[in-house]
Amino acid sequence: MLKLHGFAVSNYYNMVKLALLEKGLAFEEVLFFGGQSPQALKVSPRGKIPVLETEHGFISETGVILDYIEQTQPGKALLPADAFGQAKVRELLKEIELYIELPARTCYAEAFFGTAVEPLIKERARADLLAGFATLKRNGRFAPYVAGEQLSIADLMFCFSVDLACLVGKKVLNLDFLADFPQAAALLETLRQNPHMAQIVADKEATMPAFLEMIKSGKR
């Protein structure tokens, strides 16, 4: 059986978890906070989460994990059948990650943990996020999903990145990234109504106190 290592507060962990749930796969969740201990690095070479444990060994990096699941597991297809369609989905996934998720992450400390972020970092995040959302407007199809009519791995990145970026915009940058982007707002609402999201949200809320305590204690 596949084993998903990580914890339910992580947006990247939840991307993989939603993929597994959407495909109807049996899997075990293993609590793993990553880090730089020798034990953690045996599981994840950079000490990051999530990690997927397979019969052959461990796989890290979310995009790689999602591709592995799609290539090896049965269930609902989360990539188109044709090579060009697959490339476009991966292009959108990477654009969302590089130009929305990662810039927003530089302000997570202030948005979610009460630690001030340097003004220069916030200004860089503002510029990068405005450019990132503009890129998504140009390249996303939103028909109604990011890449077209079917849910894909690009929507998993969208679902668990754009929501956090929007919170960063409101809490830190005084920006509403969806004010003139109704297609993205509608897709976020559609994804929130996904039946599997209730389980993911409940698991996240259950894990949050322990995660915040770990952050406060400086163990991570």
mmCIF file of C-alpha atoms in Angstrom:
data_model
loop_
_atom_site.group_PDB
_atom_site.id
_atom_site.type_symbol
_atom_site.label_atom_id
_atom_site.label_comp_id
_atom_site.label_asym_id
_atom_site.label_seq_id
_atom_site.Cartn_x
_atom_site.Cartn_y
_atom_site.Cartn_z
ATOM 1 C CA MET A 1 0.000 0.000 0.000
ATOM 2 C CA LEU A 2 1.152 3.520 -0.750
ATOM 3 C CA LYS A 3 2.148 5.583 2.286
ATOM 4 C CA LEU A 4 1.973 9.379 2.307
ATOM 5 C CA HIS A 5 4.484 10.922 4.701
ATOM 6 C CA GLY A 6 3.945 14.458 5.964
ATOM 7 C CA PHE A 7 1.343 16.367 7.931
ATOM 8 C CA ALA A 8 -2.087 17.714 7.140
ATOM 9 C CA VAL A 9 -1.275 21.418 7.577
ATOM 10 C CA SER A 10 1.047 21.391 4.566
ATOM 11 C CA ASN A 11 -0.509 22.583 1.327
ATOM 12 C CA TYR A 12 1.841 20.404 -0.726
ATOM 13 C CA TYR A 13 0.925 17.360 1.363
ATOM 14 C CA ASN A 14 -2.741 18.100 0.723
ATOM 15 C CA MET A 15 -2.189 18.345 -3.030
ATOM 16 C CA VAL A 16 -0.964 14.759 -3.073
ATOM 17 C CA LYS A 17 -3.612 13.639 -0.606
ATOM 18 C CA LEU A 18 -6.374 15.052 -2.825
ATOM 19 C CA ALA A 19 -4.896 13.276 -5.850
ATOM 20 C CA LEU A 20 -4.932 9.961 -3.996
ATOM 21 C CA LEU A 21 -8.498 10.518 -2.812
ATOM 22 C CA GLU A 22 -9.711 11.585 -6.265
ATOM 23 C CA LYS A 23 -8.261 8.439 -7.785
ATOM 24 C CA GLY A 24 -9.911 6.294 -5.120
ATOM 25 C CA LEU A 25 -6.642 4.762 -3.966
ATOM 26 C CA ALA A 26 -5.993 3.038 -0.664
ATOM 27 C CA PHE A 27 -3.116 4.711 1.177
ATOM 28 C CA GLU A 28 -1.753 5.147 4.674
ATOM 29 C CA GLU A 29 -0.858 8.511 6.174
ATOM 30 C CA VAL A 30 2.376 8.654 8.160
ATOM 31 C CA LEU A 31 3.027 11.687 10.360
ATOM 32 C CA PHE A 32 6.355 13.173 9.295
ATOM 33 C CA PHE A 33 7.574 16.725 9.862
ATOM 34 C CA GLY A 34 10.713 16.477 7.773
ATOM 35 C CA GLY A 35 13.818 18.316 8.933
ATOM 36 C CA GLN A 36 17.549 17.760 8.781
ATOM 37 C CA SER A 37 18.022 14.873 11.171
ATOM 38 C CA PRO A 38 19.756 11.796 9.723
ATOM 39 C CA GLN A 39 16.549 9.828 10.181
ATOM 40 C CA ALA A 40 14.463 12.385 8.270
ATOM 41 C CA LEU A 41 17.018 12.664 5.474
ATOM 42 C CA LYS A 42 16.824 8.924 4.883
ATOM 43 C CA VAL A 43 13.184 9.439 3.941
ATOM 44 C CA SER A 44 13.471 12.808 2.169
ATOM 45 C CA PRO A 45 16.846 13.892 0.712
ATOM 46 C CA ARG A 46 16.133 17.583 1.427
ATOM 47 C CA GLY A 47 14.124 16.959 4.544
ATOM 48 C CA LYS A 48 10.976 18.239 2.840
ATOM 49 C CA ILE A 49 7.433 16.975 2.738
ATOM 50 C CA PRO A 50 5.463 15.325 1.312
ATOM 51 C CA VAL A 51 7.105 11.986 0.590
ATOM 52 C CA LEU A 52 5.378 9.049 -1.055
ATOM 53 C CA GLU A 53 6.539 5.611 0.061
ATOM 54 C CA THR A 54 6.104 2.957 -2.602
ATOM 55 C CA GLU A 55 7.034 -0.704 -2.807
ATOM 56 C CA HIS A 56 10.252 0.428 -4.504
ATOM 57 C CA GLY A 57 11.225 3.180 -2.081
ATOM 58 C CA PHE A 58 10.588 6.835 -1.288
ATOM 59 C CA ILE A 59 9.732 9.638 -3.744
ATOM 60 C CA SER A 60 9.869 13.329 -2.842
ATOM 61 C CA GLU A 61 8.940 16.576 -4.632
ATOM 62 C CA THR A 62 5.232 17.106 -5.143
ATOM 63 C CA GLY A 63 5.220 17.434 -8.925
ATOM 64 C CA VAL A 64 7.228 14.229 -9.268
ATOM 65 C CA ILE A 65 4.926 12.414 -6.855
ATOM 66 C CA LEU A 66 1.831 13.517 -8.765
ATOM 67 C CA ASP A 67 3.345 12.316 -12.033
ATOM 68 C CA TYR A 68 4.293 8.980 -10.470
ATOM 69 C CA ILE A 69 0.778 8.458 -9.147
ATOM 70 C CA GLU A 70 -0.692 9.275 -12.542
ATOM 71 C CA GLN A 71 1.679 6.946 -14.385
ATOM 72 C CA THR A 72 1.367 3.961 -12.071
ATOM 73 C CA GLN A 73 -2.025 4.002 -10.384
ATOM 74 C CA PRO A 74 -5.568 3.324 -11.574
ATOM 75 C CA GLY A 75 -8.580 5.566 -11.070
ATOM 76 C CA LYS A 76 -9.661 8.939 -12.371
ATOM 77 C CA ALA A 77 -7.216 10.456 -14.872
ATOM 78 C CA LEU A 78 -5.704 13.722 -13.655
ATOM 79 C CA LEU A 79 -3.815 14.363 -16.893
ATOM 80 C CA PRO A 80 -5.135 14.496 -20.463
ATOM 81 C CA ALA A 81 -4.429 11.557 -22.744
ATOM 82 C CA ASP A 82 -2.404 13.523 -25.321
ATOM 83 C CA ALA A 83 1.158 14.737 -24.905
ATOM 84 C CA PHE A 84 0.406 18.382 -25.677
ATOM 85 C CA GLY A 85 -2.465 18.454 -23.197
ATOM 86 C CA GLN A 86 -0.251 16.922 -20.533
ATOM 87 C CA ALA A 87 2.447 19.501 -21.225
ATOM 88 C CA LYS A 88 -0.045 22.362 -20.870
ATOM 89 C CA VAL A 89 -1.262 21.005 -17.529
ATOM 90 C CA ARG A 90 2.306 20.712 -16.250
ATOM 91 C CA GLU A 91 3.065 24.206 -17.584
ATOM 92 C CA LEU A 92 0.147 25.658 -15.608
ATOM 93 C CA LEU A 93 1.110 23.712 -12.494
ATOM 94 C CA LYS A 94 4.669 25.031 -12.677
ATOM 95 C CA GLU A 95 3.537 28.606 -13.339
ATOM 96 C CA ILE A 96 1.247 28.541 -10.305
ATOM 97 C CA GLU A 97 4.008 27.098 -8.143
ATOM 98 C CA LEU A 98 6.824 29.403 -9.280
ATOM 99 C CA TYR A 99 4.931 32.654 -9.698
ATOM 100 C CA ILE A 100 2.161 32.411 -7.066
ATOM 101 C CA GLU A 101 2.893 29.776 -4.398
ATOM 102 C CA LEU A 102 6.573 30.555 -3.862
ATOM 103 C CA PRO A 103 6.286 34.383 -3.780
ATOM 104 C CA ALA A 104 3.341 34.147 -1.382
ATOM 105 C CA ARG A 105 5.358 31.800 0.842
ATOM 106 C CA THR A 106 7.896 34.567 1.527
ATOM 107 C CA CYS A 107 5.153 36.357 3.493
ATOM 108 C CA TYR A 108 3.654 33.387 5.333
ATOM 109 C CA ALA A 109 5.477 34.320 8.555
ATOM 110 C CA GLU A 110 3.569 37.594 8.796
ATOM 111 C CA ALA A 111 0.284 36.361 7.339
ATOM 112 C CA PHE A 112 -0.080 33.280 9.533
ATOM 113 C CA PHE A 113 2.411 33.355 12.414
ATOM 114 C CA GLY A 114 2.579 36.999 13.514
ATOM 115 C CA THR A 115 6.224 37.543 12.585
ATOM 116 C CA ALA A 116 6.909 40.731 10.624
ATOM 117 C CA VAL A 117 8.416 40.407 7.167
ATOM 118 C CA GLU A 118 10.915 42.954 5.847
ATOM 119 C CA PRO A 119 9.359 45.660 3.634
ATOM 120 C CA LEU A 120 11.647 44.816 0.717
ATOM 121 C CA ILE A 121 10.510 41.182 0.815
ATOM 122 C CA LYS A 122 6.882 42.288 0.839
ATOM 123 C CA GLU A 123 7.395 44.612 -2.112
ATOM 124 C CA ARG A 124 9.067 41.856 -4.077
ATOM 125 C CA ALA A 125 6.223 39.495 -3.218
ATOM 126 C CA ARG A 126 3.684 42.111 -4.310
ATOM 127 C CA ALA A 127 5.324 42.555 -7.713
ATOM 128 C CA ASP A 128 5.863 38.830 -8.239
ATOM 129 C CA LEU A 129 2.310 37.925 -7.241
ATOM 130 C CA LEU A 130 0.731 40.565 -9.458
ATOM 131 C CA ALA A 131 2.778 39.203 -12.360
ATOM 132 C CA GLY A 132 1.934 35.632 -11.382
ATOM 133 C CA PHE A 133 -1.808 36.207 -11.330
ATOM 134 C CA ALA A 134 -1.560 38.052 -14.644
ATOM 135 C CA THR A 135 0.200 35.015 -16.107
ATOM 136 C CA LEU A 136 -2.532 32.721 -14.814
ATOM 137 C CA LYS A 137 -5.214 34.949 -16.354
ATOM 138 C CA ARG A 138 -3.489 34.726 -19.723
ATOM 139 C CA ASN A 139 -2.735 31.021 -19.714
ATOM 140 C CA GLY A 140 -5.493 29.410 -17.652
ATOM 141 C CA ARG A 141 -8.611 28.232 -19.477
ATOM 142 C CA PHE A 142 -11.029 28.056 -16.535
ATOM 143 C CA ALA A 143 -13.546 25.978 -18.457
ATOM 144 C CA PRO A 144 -14.283 25.542 -15.558
ATOM 145 C CA TYR A 145 -10.974 23.984 -14.420
ATOM 146 C CA VAL A 146 -7.570 25.585 -14.843
ATOM 147 C CA ALA A 147 -6.615 23.576 -17.927
ATOM 148 C CA GLY A 148 -10.067 22.861 -19.338
ATOM 149 C CA GLU A 149 -13.147 20.764 -18.676
ATOM 150 C CA GLN A 150 -11.556 18.126 -16.421
ATOM 151 C CA LEU A 151 -9.929 18.308 -13.002
ATOM 152 C CA SER A 152 -6.154 17.923 -13.376
ATOM 153 C CA ILE A 153 -3.011 18.092 -11.289
ATOM 154 C CA ALA A 154 -2.861 21.815 -12.153
ATOM 155 C CA ASP A 155 -6.047 22.272 -10.133
ATOM 156 C CA LEU A 156 -4.421 20.610 -7.127
ATOM 157 C CA MET A 157 -1.635 23.199 -7.193
ATOM 158 C CA PHE A 158 -4.214 25.946 -7.814
ATOM 159 C CA CYS A 159 -6.476 24.849 -4.964
ATOM 160 C CA PHE A 160 -3.795 24.768 -2.286
ATOM 161 C CA SER A 161 -1.706 27.730 -3.496
ATOM 162 C CA VAL A 162 -4.086 30.427 -4.701
ATOM 163 C CA ASP A 163 -6.136 30.322 -1.500
ATOM 164 C CA LEU A 164 -3.042 31.015 0.621
ATOM 165 C CA ALA A 165 -1.757 33.657 -1.792
ATOM 166 C CA CYS A 166 -5.092 35.451 -1.524
ATOM 167 C CA LEU A 167 -4.810 35.454 2.267
ATOM 168 C CA VAL A 168 -1.295 36.888 2.000
ATOM 169 C CA GLY A 169 -2.679 39.551 -0.322
ATOM 170 C CA LYS A 170 -5.386 40.577 2.121
ATOM 171 C CA LYS A 171 -3.428 40.247 5.380
ATOM 172 C CA VAL A 172 -0.015 41.530 4.321
ATOM 173 C CA LEU A 173 -0.151 43.337 0.972
ATOM 174 C CA ASN A 174 -3.594 44.988 1.099
ATOM 175 C CA LEU A 175 -4.464 43.427 -2.251
ATOM 176 C CA ASP A 176 -7.385 41.337 -3.474
ATOM 177 C CA PHE A 177 -5.921 39.205 -6.229
ATOM 178 C CA LEU A 178 -9.337 37.857 -7.236
ATOM 179 C CA ALA A 179 -11.163 41.193 -7.405
ATOM 180 C CA ASP A 180 -10.896 41.219 -11.206
ATOM 181 C CA PHE A 181 -10.467 37.477 -11.648
ATOM 182 C CA PRO A 182 -13.959 35.979 -11.235
ATOM 183 C CA GLN A 183 -13.042 32.764 -13.064
ATOM 184 C CA ALA A 184 -10.420 31.942 -10.431
ATOM 185 C CA ALA A 185 -12.777 32.862 -7.594
ATOM 186 C CA ALA A 186 -15.446 30.569 -9.055
ATOM 187 C CA LEU A 187 -12.998 27.690 -9.428
ATOM 188 C CA LEU A 188 -11.810 28.063 -5.839
ATOM 189 C CA GLU A 189 -15.412 27.793 -4.686
ATOM 190 C CA THR A 190 -15.980 24.745 -6.896
ATOM 191 C CA LEU A 191 -12.918 23.040 -5.450
ATOM 192 C CA ARG A 192 -13.979 23.872 -1.895
ATOM 193 C CA GLN A 193 -17.203 21.974 -2.607
ATOM 194 C CA ASN A 194 -15.299 18.859 -3.674
ATOM 195 C CA PRO A 195 -16.473 16.026 -1.374
ATOM 196 C CA HIS A 196 -12.914 15.108 -0.456
ATOM 197 C CA MET A 197 -12.120 18.630 0.735
ATOM 198 C CA ALA A 198 -14.218 18.188 3.888
ATOM 199 C CA GLN A 199 -11.913 15.372 4.988
ATOM 200 C CA ILE A 200 -8.789 17.354 4.121
ATOM 201 C CA VAL A 201 -9.989 20.455 5.977
ATOM 202 C CA ALA A 202 -11.015 18.423 9.034
ATOM 203 C CA ASP A 203 -7.626 16.692 9.147
ATOM 204 C CA LYS A 204 -5.858 20.045 8.788
ATOM 205 C CA GLU A 205 -7.810 21.565 11.653
ATOM 206 C CA ALA A 206 -7.107 18.559 13.843
ATOM 207 C CA THR A 207 -3.370 18.783 13.157
ATOM 208 C CA MET A 208 -3.058 22.579 13.463
ATOM 209 C CA PRO A 209 -2.652 22.850 17.274
ATOM 210 C CA ALA A 210 0.286 20.439 17.340
ATOM 211 C CA PHE A 211 1.840 22.187 14.339
ATOM 212 C CA LEU A 212 1.548 25.645 15.958
ATOM 213 C CA GLU A 213 3.022 24.313 19.176
ATOM 214 C CA MET A 214 5.949 22.897 17.237
ATOM 215 C CA ILE A 215 6.496 26.258 15.500
ATOM 216 C CA LYS A 216 6.335 28.083 18.839
ATOM 217 C CA SER A 217 8.853 25.732 20.420
ATOM 218 C CA GLY A 218 11.275 26.228 17.548
ATOM 219 C CA LYS A 219 11.533 22.550 16.747
ATOM 220 C CA ARG A 220 10.950 23.219 13.079
#
